[in-house]
Short mmCIF file of C-alpha atoms in Angstrom, two decimals:
data_model
loop_
_atom_site.label_atom_id
_atom_site.label_comp_id
_atom_site.label_asym_id
_atom_site.label_seq_id
_atom_site.Cartn_x
_atom_site.Cartn_y
_atom_site.Cartn_z
CA MET K 27 -28.00 14.67 -24.66
CA SER K 28 -24.37 16.52 -24.30
CA SER K 29 -23.93 16.87 -28.22
CA ASN K 30 -27.58 18.51 -28.86
CA LEU K 31 -26.99 20.94 -26.18
CA ASN K 32 -23.80 22.03 -27.96
CA ILE K 33 -25.30 22.35 -31.12
CA LEU K 34 -27.77 24.53 -29.69
CA LYS K 35 -25.26 26.79 -28.33
CA TRP K 36 -23.60 27.43 -31.40
CA LEU K 37 -26.88 27.93 -33.71
CA PHE K 38 -27.32 30.58 -30.61
CA ALA K 39 -24.09 32.22 -31.06
CA LEU K 40 -24.86 32.23 -35.07
CA VAL K 41 -28.09 33.98 -34.29
CA LEU K 42 -26.36 36.63 -32.52
CA ILE K 43 -23.88 37.45 -34.85
CA PHE K 44 -26.18 37.68 -38.08
CA GLY K 45 -29.09 39.15 -35.81
CA GLY K 46 -26.80 41.49 -34.14
CA PHE K 47 -25.44 42.55 -37.68
CA THR K 48 -29.05 42.63 -38.94
CA VAL K 49 -30.12 44.97 -36.30
CA TYR K 50 -27.15 46.86 -36.82
CA LYS K 51 -27.97 47.62 -40.38
CA VAL K 52 -31.72 47.65 -40.34
CA PHE K 53 -31.98 50.26 -37.35
CA GLY K 54 -28.86 52.03 -38.96
CA VAL K 55 -31.24 52.85 -42.28
CA LEU K 56 -34.16 53.84 -39.92
CA ALA K 57 -31.77 56.25 -38.39
CA THR K 58 -30.97 58.08 -41.45
CA ASP K 59 -34.52 57.94 -42.87
CA VAL K 60 -36.82 58.47 -40.03
CA GLY K 61 -38.67 61.58 -40.40
CA ASN K 62 -38.87 62.69 -36.88
CA LYS K 63 -35.40 63.37 -35.79
CA GLU K 64 -36.72 63.30 -31.77
CA TYR K 65 -35.66 59.29 -32.03
CA VAL K 66 -32.37 59.16 -33.98
CA TRP K 67 -30.23 58.93 -31.06
CA LEU K 68 -32.12 55.71 -29.66
CA LEU K 69 -32.02 54.08 -33.32
CA LYS K 70 -28.53 54.97 -33.45
CA ILE K 71 -27.93 53.20 -29.96
CA ILE K 72 -29.57 50.08 -30.79
CA SER K 73 -27.93 49.99 -34.17
CA GLU K 74 -24.55 50.08 -32.64
CA PHE K 75 -25.71 47.40 -29.97
CA GLY K 76 -26.34 45.29 -32.44
CA LEU K 77 -23.01 45.74 -34.23
CA PHE K 78 -21.36 45.09 -30.86
CA THR K 79 -23.24 42.13 -30.09
CA SER K 80 -22.13 41.06 -33.33
CA VAL K 81 -18.46 41.75 -33.26
CA VAL K 82 -18.00 40.24 -29.73
CA ILE K 83 -19.93 37.09 -30.58
CA SER K 84 -17.66 36.73 -33.48
CA VAL K 85 -14.46 37.42 -31.97
CA GLY K 86 -15.24 34.86 -29.03
CA PHE K 87 -16.45 32.33 -32.03
CA PHE K 88 -13.39 32.86 -33.78
CA HIS K 89 -11.20 32.52 -30.57
CA HIS K 90 -12.89 29.52 -28.93
CA TRP K 91 -12.52 27.27 -32.63
CA ILE K 92 -8.93 28.67 -33.55
CA ILE K 93 -7.11 30.44 -31.00
CA ALA K 94 -8.84 28.13 -28.02
CA THR K 95 -7.99 24.96 -29.82
CA GLU K 96 -4.54 25.82 -30.10
CA GLU K 97 -4.14 26.95 -26.70
CA ARG K 98 -5.77 23.50 -25.75
CA LYS K 99 -3.69 21.45 -27.77
CA GLU K 100 -0.75 22.90 -26.05
CA THR K 101 -1.95 22.37 -22.69
CA GLU K 102 -2.99 18.83 -23.31
CA LYS K 103 0.73 18.66 -24.58
CA ILE K 104 2.30 20.00 -21.09
CA PHE K 105 -0.34 17.71 -19.05
CA GLN K 106 0.98 14.76 -20.89
CA ASN K 107 4.46 15.36 -20.12
CA VAL K 108 3.76 16.14 -16.25
CA LEU K 109 1.76 12.81 -16.45
CA THR K 110 4.74 11.13 -18.16
CA LYS K 111 7.05 12.34 -15.40
CA TYR K 112 5.07 11.92 -12.35
CA ILE K 113 2.42 9.38 -12.89
CA ASP K 114 4.72 7.09 -15.09
CA LYS K 115 7.33 7.51 -12.55
CA THR K 116 5.83 7.57 -9.15
CA VAL K 117 2.42 5.97 -9.49
CA ILE K 118 3.03 3.29 -12.20
CA ASN K 119 6.56 2.37 -11.09
CA ALA K 120 5.26 1.81 -7.26
CA LYS K 121 2.71 -0.48 -8.88
CA LYS K 122 4.85 -2.44 -10.48
CA ARG K 123 7.48 -2.61 -7.50
CA GLY K 124 4.54 -4.17 -5.46
CA PHE K 125 3.29 -1.12 -3.41
CA LEU K 126 -0.73 -1.12 -3.11
CA GLY K 127 -0.99 1.74 -0.52
CA ILE K 128 -1.10 2.34 3.17
CA THR K 129 -3.17 1.58 6.11
CA GLU K 130 -5.66 3.82 7.66
CA LYS K 131 -3.30 4.52 10.90
CA GLU K 132 -3.15 0.45 12.58
CA LEU K 133 -2.78 -2.49 10.74
CA ASP K 134 -6.41 -4.38 11.21
CA PHE K 135 -4.64 -7.75 12.15
CA SER K 136 -7.85 -9.29 12.94
CA GLU K 137 -9.25 -8.64 9.35
CA ILE K 138 -6.22 -10.36 7.89
CA MET K 139 -6.40 -13.45 10.50
CA HIS K 140 -9.90 -13.98 9.70
CA SER K 141 -8.69 -13.97 5.84
CA LEU K 142 -6.18 -16.91 5.97
CA TYR K 143 -6.68 -20.15 4.30
CA PRO K 144 -5.74 -23.63 5.23
CA GLY K 145 -1.92 -24.21 3.55
CA ASP K 146 -1.04 -20.45 3.87
CA TYR K 147 2.07 -19.13 5.88
CA VAL K 148 2.49 -16.22 7.87
CA TYR K 149 5.97 -14.71 8.42
CA TRP K 150 6.28 -12.51 11.63
CA LEU K 151 9.45 -10.27 12.30
CA ILE K 152 7.84 -7.56 14.67
CA THR K 153 9.65 -6.31 17.96
CA PHE K 154 7.04 -6.81 20.75
CA ASP K 155 4.38 -4.55 21.18
CA PRO K 156 2.18 -5.06 24.27
CA ARG K 157 -0.81 -5.07 22.35
CA TYR K 158 -0.28 -8.16 20.59
CA ARG K 159 -1.03 -10.48 23.58
CA HIS K 160 -4.67 -9.73 22.74
CA TYR K 161 -4.06 -11.64 19.73
CA CYS K 162 -2.67 -14.96 20.92
CA ARG K 163 -6.26 -16.90 20.81
CA GLU K 164 -6.49 -15.79 16.94
CA PHE K 165 -3.16 -17.26 16.69
CA GLU K 166 -4.34 -20.52 17.77
CA LEU K 167 -7.38 -20.47 16.19
CA ALA K 168 -5.78 -19.86 12.84
CA ILE K 169 -3.05 -22.70 13.45
CA LYS K 170 -5.95 -24.86 14.28
CA LYS K 171 -7.74 -24.12 10.79
CA GLY K 172 -4.35 -25.24 8.80
CA VAL K 173 -2.58 -21.68 8.76
CA HIS K 174 1.33 -21.92 9.60
CA PHE K 175 3.35 -19.52 11.36
CA ARG K 176 6.91 -18.98 11.21
CA MET K 177 7.81 -15.96 13.84
CA LEU K 178 11.13 -14.32 14.76
CA VAL K 179 10.79 -12.61 18.22
CA LEU K 180 13.28 -10.56 20.00
CA LYS K 181 14.53 -11.98 23.20
CA ASP K 182 14.59 -9.94 26.42
CA GLY K 183 18.23 -8.17 26.56
CA PRO K 184 19.91 -4.88 25.55
CA ALA K 185 18.16 -4.71 22.23
CA SER K 186 14.72 -4.73 23.36
CA GLU K 187 15.80 -2.14 26.27
CA LEU K 188 16.84 0.18 23.39
CA HIS K 189 13.67 -0.37 21.97
CA ALA K 190 11.58 0.38 25.13
CA LYS K 191 13.29 3.53 25.65
CA GLU K 192 12.38 5.06 22.26
CA ILE K 193 8.46 4.07 22.90
CA ILE K 194 6.48 6.94 24.19
CA GLY K 195 4.76 5.51 27.76
CA PHE K 196 6.77 2.61 28.07
CA GLY K 197 9.65 1.68 30.64
CA ALA K 198 12.31 -0.77 29.97
CA GLU K 199 11.39 -3.09 32.73
CA GLU K 200 7.77 -3.01 31.56
CA PHE K 201 8.31 -3.71 28.22
CA ARG K 202 10.75 -6.60 29.36
CA GLN K 203 7.69 -8.12 31.46
CA TYR K 204 5.10 -7.69 28.59
CA ASN K 205 7.56 -9.46 26.00
CA ARG K 206 7.87 -12.34 28.57
CA LEU K 207 3.96 -12.56 28.87
CA PHE K 208 3.69 -12.36 24.83
CA LEU K 209 6.48 -15.76 24.84
CA SER K 210 4.69 -17.08 27.69
CA SER K 211 1.44 -16.80 25.51
CA LEU K 212 3.16 -18.72 22.66
CA GLU K 213 4.34 -21.58 24.57
CA ASP K 214 0.93 -21.88 25.72
CA ILE K 215 -0.51 -22.11 22.14
CA ALA K 216 2.17 -24.67 21.63
CA GLY K 217 0.78 -26.75 24.34
CA HIS K 218 -2.58 -27.03 22.62
CA ILE K 219 -1.45 -27.61 19.07
CA THR K 220 -1.77 -31.40 18.09
CA GLU K 221 -0.90 -33.55 15.20
CA LYS K 222 -4.48 -33.65 14.54
CA ASP K 223 -4.34 -29.95 14.12
CA GLY K 224 -3.60 -28.65 10.31
CA GLY K 225 -1.13 -25.85 11.13
CA THR K 226 2.42 -25.63 12.93
CA LEU K 227 4.11 -22.96 14.75
CA GLY K 228 7.76 -22.13 14.91
CA VAL K 229 8.98 -19.47 16.85
CA PHE K 230 12.73 -18.53 16.99
CA VAL K 231 13.31 -16.21 20.07
CA TYR K 232 16.84 -14.62 18.94
CA ASP K 233 19.19 -12.32 20.12
CA TYR K 234 20.15 -9.16 17.92
CA ASP K 235 23.09 -6.38 18.55
CA ASN K 236 20.50 -3.44 16.88
CA LEU K 237 17.01 -3.08 16.27
CA PRO K 238 15.57 -5.30 13.14
CA SER K 239 15.41 -3.09 10.06
CA THR K 240 11.78 -2.84 9.75
CA PRO K 241 8.48 -4.43 11.43
CA LEU K 242 7.52 -7.19 8.82
CA PHE K 243 4.14 -9.07 8.78
CA MET K 244 4.02 -11.53 5.48
CA VAL K 245 1.48 -13.68 4.23
CA LEU K 246 1.76 -16.08 1.87
CA ARG K 247 -1.33 -17.25 0.35
CA LYS K 248 -1.07 -20.87 -1.13
CA LYS K 249 -4.27 -20.85 -3.07
CA THR K 250 -3.97 -17.59 -5.29
CA LYS K 251 -0.09 -17.86 -5.10
CA VAL K 252 0.12 -14.10 -3.70
CA LEU K 253 2.59 -12.59 -1.55
CA GLU K 254 1.19 -10.01 0.70
CA ILE K 255 3.11 -7.83 2.78
CA PHE K 256 2.48 -5.21 5.67
CA ASN K 257 5.84 -3.16 6.85
CA SER K 258 6.34 -0.13 8.79
CA PHE K 259 8.69 1.70 10.80
CA TYR K 260 10.36 1.83 14.10
CA LEU K 261 9.46 5.36 15.73
CA SER K 262 8.26 6.69 19.16
CA GLU K 263 5.03 5.02 18.96
CA PRO K 264 4.28 1.11 19.82
CA ILE K 265 4.68 -0.95 16.08
CA GLY K 266 0.70 -1.79 17.00
CA ARG K 267 -0.33 1.67 16.58
CA MET K 268 1.71 2.67 13.62
CA PRO K 269 0.56 2.92 10.08
CA TYR K 270 1.62 0.05 7.44
CA LEU K 271 2.70 -0.29 3.86
CA HIS K 272 0.83 -2.43 2.02
CA TRP K 273 2.89 -4.55 -0.56
CA GLN K 274 1.77 -7.49 -2.78
CA SER K 275 3.12 -9.79 -5.54
CA GLU K 276 3.36 -12.73 -6.93
CA LEU K 277 4.32 -15.75 -4.59
CA LYS K 278 8.01 -16.97 -6.19
CA SER K 279 9.74 -20.34 -5.41
CA ASP K 280 13.37 -18.28 -5.23
CA THR K 281 13.46 -14.64 -4.70
CA SER K 282 17.46 -14.85 -3.66
CA ASN K 283 18.76 -13.77 -6.90
CA PHE K 284 15.50 -11.66 -7.87
CA PHE K 285 16.62 -7.79 -7.11
CA GLU K 286 19.34 -8.42 -10.27
CA SER K 287 16.63 -8.40 -12.43
CA GLU K 288 14.27 -5.89 -14.27
CA GLN K 289 11.25 -7.47 -12.38
CA TRP K 290 12.27 -7.16 -9.07
CA SER K 291 9.67 -6.16 -6.49
CA MET K 292 9.70 -4.78 -2.65
CA PRO K 293 7.87 -7.97 -1.44
CA ASP K 294 10.61 -10.20 -2.99
CA LEU K 295 13.20 -8.56 -1.14
CA PHE K 296 11.40 -8.35 2.15
CA ILE K 297 10.70 -12.00 1.65
CA ASP K 298 14.32 -12.78 1.09
CA TYR K 299 15.47 -10.86 4.21
CA PHE K 300 13.01 -12.99 6.29
CA HIS K 301 14.55 -15.87 4.96
CA ARG K 302 18.05 -15.02 5.45
CA ARG K 303 17.62 -14.18 9.06
CA TRP K 304 15.46 -17.44 9.87
CA MET K 305 18.50 -19.43 8.11
CA VAL K 306 20.81 -17.47 10.76
CA GLU K 307 18.73 -18.79 13.32
CA ARG K 308 18.06 -22.14 12.33
CA HIS K 309 21.87 -22.49 11.92
CA LYS K 310 22.16 -22.27 15.31
CA LEU K 311 19.75 -24.73 15.86
CA THR K 312 21.44 -27.31 13.59
CA THR K 313 24.79 -26.90 15.74
CA VAL K 314 23.06 -27.16 18.99
CA ASP K 315 21.31 -30.35 17.76
CA ASN K 316 24.72 -31.78 16.27
CA GLU K 317 26.31 -31.41 19.62
CA LYS K 318 23.16 -33.23 21.52
CA ALA K 319 22.71 -30.02 23.59
CA PRO K 320 19.33 -28.71 24.57
CA TYR K 321 18.04 -25.59 22.83
CA ASN K 322 15.33 -23.44 24.56
CA ASP K 323 15.06 -20.44 21.82
CA PHE K 324 12.99 -22.49 19.41
CA ILE K 325 8.95 -22.94 19.89
CA TYR K 326 7.17 -25.25 18.24
CA ALA K 327 4.06 -26.89 17.72
CA PRO K 328 2.95 -29.71 17.14
CA ALA K 329 5.49 -31.87 19.27
CA SER K 330 5.78 -34.47 16.72
CA ALA K 331 6.46 -32.14 13.95
CA ARG K 332 9.58 -30.23 15.21
CA LYS K 333 11.39 -30.62 11.69
CA LYS K 334 8.55 -29.21 9.39
CA CYS K 335 8.34 -26.25 12.20
CA PHE K 336 11.56 -25.01 11.07
CA SER K 337 11.23 -25.36 7.67
CA LEU K 338 9.42 -22.22 5.41
CA ASN K 339 7.31 -22.57 2.75
CA GLY K 340 8.26 -24.46 -0.45
CA GLU K 341 10.73 -26.56 1.68
CA SER K 342 10.11 -30.31 2.19
CA ASP K 343 7.82 -31.43 4.78
CA THR K 344 9.74 -34.77 5.28
CA LEU K 345 13.11 -33.49 6.42
CA THR K 346 15.33 -35.95 8.24
CA SER K 347 17.46 -33.45 10.21
CA PRO K 348 18.05 -30.01 10.87
CA ASP K 349 20.94 -30.06 8.31
CA SER K 350 18.98 -31.34 5.45
CA ALA K 351 16.57 -28.27 5.59
#
């Protein structure tokens, strides 16, 4: 349809060019030969208008086919350079490194919980936000469905107090109370999980001299072999109200040295960071177990699967001791 319309446009232009020239010649002759000189001025005007139309359309025709074509090629070349410089280096590189986009303001936690399947792992490294206590029921249902949660939760102390001072609308004592309530809710969930449930819960309550580098929420999807990560920033708003950057990559068995390769991605760096933080806390547990001393900073369920609860995705489910982990 568009090609036929273009043909009609060019035919119309040619009609105007040759028609205008014809009008110029015909009315020019009539102006010379007409017997009644009273209308000569009108014939000359018509003749000159025909010449004007023919010349203008001819110039436009020439410009479009020759000059405009060259200008269009030059514009395309400049545009291609801009695309190469900004699109390739920004958008394509971001996609290559695992970036998918940014959430619409806050993270839809419930939607993620409902998207989990048995065998999936969820890694959590987020200093407490009071709103998360409302999701404890969803934690429990996901675990009963067969999902494994591994959480690093900040202990009540100087670091949590510093974090509370940064958040708008929260005092240090109020933040501590909510944090204790959250940990109490996790302990309550652990009490409801049995060996008949498919999932497991492992929570290290850790001390930290400084705030963690970034809030991390990671989903390791076993069926599709996909690593999905959401990370945000510690600013003045509670972390539950902050937008999150969304990352995704292939789920790999080992990411410890992946940054040295050309195929590195941000999800691999994030999960490697979580692994290192987890291993630090697990080493503390190992040390205390070797000393036959009680350790109160590890919440786990079911009670019969303690060794499995401090293992991460890909590790053996039949660990004989914390040292072998």
